Tab-separated table of N, CA and C in Angstrom:
chain	number	residue	atom	x	y	z
S	1	MET	N	31.435	100.203	101.996
S	1	MET	CA	32.708	100.359	101.287
S	1	MET	C	33.474	101.488	101.960
S	2	LYS	N	34.783	101.269	102.161
S	2	LYS	CA	35.647	102.271	102.731
S	2	LYS	C	37.003	102.202	102.049
S	3	ILE	N	37.536	103.395	101.714
S	3	ILE	CA	38.844	103.511	101.113
S	3	ILE	C	39.735	104.186	102.143
S	4	THR	N	40.869	103.499	102.449
S	4	THR	CA	41.808	104.066	103.459
S	4	THR	C	43.221	103.960	102.892
S	5	PHE	N	44.149	104.705	103.554
S	5	PHE	CA	45.561	104.567	103.220
S	5	PHE	C	46.080	103.249	103.768
S	6	ASN	N	47.135	102.762	103.155
S	6	ASN	CA	47.839	101.613	103.650
S	6	ASN	C	48.287	101.902	105.104
S	7	PRO	N	48.124	100.956	106.036
S	7	PRO	CA	48.509	101.214	107.425
S	7	PRO	C	49.990	101.335	107.606
S	8	ASP	N	50.802	100.996	106.616
S	8	ASP	CA	52.252	101.078	106.697
S	8	ASP	C	52.663	102.489	106.292
S	9	ASP	N	53.030	103.308	107.309
S	9	ASP	CA	53.380	104.727	107.031
S	9	ASP	C	54.543	104.887	106.075
S	10	ALA	N	55.501	103.943	106.089
S	10	ALA	CA	56.650	104.045	105.162
S	10	ALA	C	56.227	103.907	103.721
S	11	ILE	N	55.277	102.987	103.449
S	11	ILE	CA	54.796	102.820	102.091
S	11	ILE	C	54.050	104.107	101.666
S	12	VAL	N	53.185	104.605	102.545
S	12	VAL	CA	52.411	105.793	102.205
S	12	VAL	C	53.358	106.937	101.900
S	13	LYS	N	54.381	107.155	102.734
S	13	LYS	CA	55.322	108.227	102.524
S	13	LYS	C	56.059	108.085	101.203
S	14	THR	N	56.536	106.872	100.897
S	14	THR	CA	57.273	106.627	99.678
S	14	THR	C	56.395	106.895	98.428
S	15	ILE	N	55.143	106.402	98.421
S	15	ILE	CA	54.252	106.582	97.294
S	15	ILE	C	53.883	108.056	97.146
S	16	GLN	N	53.608	108.723	98.281
S	16	GLN	CA	53.253	110.149	98.222
S	16	GLN	C	54.436	110.965	97.676
S	17	GLU	N	55.679	110.636	98.066
S	17	GLU	CA	56.838	111.316	97.506
S	17	GLU	C	56.933	111.088	95.990
S	18	GLY	N	56.627	109.853	95.560
S	18	GLY	CA	56.620	109.541	94.137
S	18	GLY	C	55.566	110.297	93.389
S	19	LEU	N	54.368	110.421	93.988
S	19	LEU	CA	53.307	111.171	93.360
S	19	LEU	C	53.688	112.666	93.229
S	20	SER	N	54.377	113.159	94.212
S	20	SER	CA	54.826	114.549	94.170
S	20	SER	C	55.841	114.763	93.045
S	21	ARG	N	56.761	113.788	92.896
S	21	ARG	CA	57.755	113.841	91.833
S	21	ARG	C	57.174	113.747	90.436
S	22	THR	N	56.071	112.980	90.284
S	22	THR	CA	55.507	112.722	88.968
S	22	THR	C	54.300	113.599	88.644
S	23	GLY	N	53.976	114.522	89.529
S	23	GLY	CA	52.849	115.431	89.285
S	23	GLY	C	51.507	114.769	89.443
S	24	GLY	N	51.436	113.756	90.315
S	24	GLY	CA	50.187	113.080	90.624
S	24	GLY	C	49.924	111.807	89.844
S	25	TYR	N	50.893	111.386	89.002
S	25	TYR	CA	50.753	110.167	88.254
S	25	TYR	C	51.390	109.035	89.062
S	26	CYS	N	50.788	107.861	88.980
S	26	CYS	CA	51.291	106.709	89.714
S	26	CYS	C	52.785	106.477	89.497
S	27	PRO	N	53.583	106.492	90.571
S	27	PRO	CA	55.014	106.295	90.394
S	27	PRO	C	55.384	104.883	89.983
S	28	CYS	N	54.443	103.973	90.000
S	28	CYS	CA	54.696	102.589	89.590
S	28	CYS	C	54.604	102.407	88.079
S	29	GLN	N	54.098	103.401	87.400
S	29	GLN	CA	53.890	103.380	85.954
S	29	GLN	C	54.968	104.205	85.261
S	30	ARG	N	55.409	103.760	84.084
S	30	ARG	CA	56.430	104.530	83.371
S	30	ARG	C	55.856	105.675	82.560
S	31	GLU	N	54.663	105.481	82.047
S	31	GLU	CA	54.009	106.518	81.263
S	31	GLU	C	53.183	107.502	82.087
S	32	LYS	N	53.097	108.715	81.601
S	32	LYS	CA	52.186	109.703	82.246
S	32	LYS	C	50.927	109.766	81.403
S	33	LYS	N	50.003	108.883	81.689
S	33	LYS	CA	48.714	108.887	81.018
S	33	LYS	C	47.626	109.205	82.019
S	34	GLU	N	46.564	109.767	81.543
S	34	GLU	CA	45.454	110.169	82.463
S	34	GLU	C	44.948	108.966	83.233
S	35	ASP	N	44.988	107.780	82.626
S	35	ASP	CA	44.601	106.599	83.337
S	35	ASP	C	45.426	106.266	84.571
S	36	TYR	N	46.630	106.816	84.616
S	36	TYR	CA	47.545	106.556	85.724
S	36	TYR	C	47.566	107.675	86.742
S	37	ARG	N	46.719	108.676	86.578
S	37	ARG	CA	46.670	109.746	87.569
S	37	ARG	C	45.982	109.183	88.819
S	38	CYS	N	46.567	109.432	89.971
S	38	CYS	CA	46.062	108.882	91.209
S	38	CYS	C	44.724	109.572	91.626
S	39	ILE	N	43.748	108.867	91.966
S	39	ILE	CA	43.518	107.453	92.062
S	39	ILE	C	43.300	106.947	90.604
S	40	CYS	N	44.098	105.938	90.247
S	40	CYS	CA	44.167	105.485	88.862
S	40	CYS	C	42.871	104.830	88.403
S	41	LYS	N	42.732	104.781	87.099
S	41	LYS	CA	41.527	104.203	86.458
S	41	LYS	C	41.343	102.734	86.885
S	42	GLU	N	42.459	101.983	86.951
S	42	GLU	CA	42.358	100.568	87.346
S	42	GLU	C	41.729	100.413	88.717
S	43	PHE	N	42.149	101.202	89.688
S	43	PHE	CA	41.591	101.094	91.050
S	43	PHE	C	40.152	101.604	91.099
S	44	LYS	N	39.829	102.690	90.364
S	44	LYS	CA	38.483	103.150	90.316
S	44	LYS	C	37.545	102.068	89.797
S	45	GLU	N	38.004	101.297	88.821
S	45	GLU	CA	37.177	100.206	88.310
S	45	GLU	C	37.028	99.094	89.344
S	46	LYS	N	38.115	98.786	90.053
S	46	LYS	CA	38.010	97.796	91.082
S	46	LYS	C	37.076	98.219	92.232
S	47	ILE	N	37.098	99.535	92.554
S	47	ILE	CA	36.240	100.031	93.590
S	47	ILE	C	34.755	99.770	93.283
S	48	LYS	N	34.403	99.833	92.008
S	48	LYS	CA	33.037	99.646	91.577
S	48	LYS	C	32.548	98.190	91.852
S	49	ASP	N	33.442	97.284	91.922
S	49	ASP	CA	33.107	95.864	92.189
S	49	ASP	C	32.801	95.680	93.654
S	50	PRO	N	31.568	95.367	93.998
S	50	PRO	CA	31.199	95.221	95.429
S	50	PRO	C	31.905	94.051	96.102
S	51	ASN	N	32.420	93.109	95.322
S	51	ASN	CA	33.111	91.961	95.909
S	51	ASN	C	34.602	92.151	96.069
S	52	PHE	N	35.173	93.221	95.513
S	52	PHE	CA	36.597	93.464	95.584
S	52	PHE	C	36.929	94.051	96.933
S	53	GLU	N	37.975	93.464	97.508
S	53	GLU	CA	38.612	94.043	98.735
S	53	GLU	C	40.073	93.886	98.512
S	54	GLY	N	40.836	95.004	98.627
S	54	GLY	CA	42.268	94.901	98.474
S	54	GLY	C	42.906	96.248	98.154
S	55	TYR	N	44.183	96.226	97.811
S	55	TYR	CA	44.993	97.386	97.560
S	55	TYR	C	44.935	97.811	96.101
S	56	CYS	N	45.199	99.066	95.903
S	56	CYS	CA	45.474	99.557	94.525
S	56	CYS	C	46.830	99.051	94.057
S	57	HIS	N	47.174	99.247	92.836
S	57	HIS	CA	48.399	98.751	92.213
S	57	HIS	C	49.643	99.136	93.034
S	58	CYS	N	49.705	100.366	93.488
S	58	CYS	CA	50.908	100.846	94.150
S	58	CYS	C	50.878	100.654	95.651
S	59	MET	N	49.770	100.106	96.174
S	59	MET	CA	49.599	99.768	97.566
S	59	MET	C	49.345	101.012	98.461
S	60	LEU	N	49.015	102.128	97.896
S	60	LEU	CA	48.762	103.357	98.678
S	60	LEU	C	47.370	103.261	99.310
S	61	TYR	N	46.354	102.813	98.581
S	61	TYR	CA	44.988	102.778	99.045
S	61	TYR	C	44.520	101.339	99.250
S	62	TYR	N	43.611	101.181	100.171
S	62	TYR	CA	42.993	99.883	100.440
S	62	TYR	C	41.497	100.048	100.494
S	63	LYS	N	40.764	99.202	99.730
S	63	LYS	CA	39.313	99.226	99.735
S	63	LYS	C	38.834	98.039	100.598
S	64	SER	N	38.049	98.349	101.586
S	64	SER	CA	37.409	97.297	102.380
S	64	SER	C	35.951	97.282	102.084
S	65	LYS	N	35.306	96.156	102.252
S	65	LYS	CA	33.909	95.981	101.958
S	65	LYS	C	33.049	96.673	103.031
């Protein structure tokens, strides 16, 4: 298993700017809940699945097998 940034630098920059604006909460979510703090709970749960390969909700991180 390997977690990497999206290879598209523009997406990474945009999401990182959003994280900076929101204090570390996913900029794709409207609420500031602990579940949405990056790396969000949803992606952490997906990471646990050995068969999952793909991006987190906001496309910042990619999990490969």
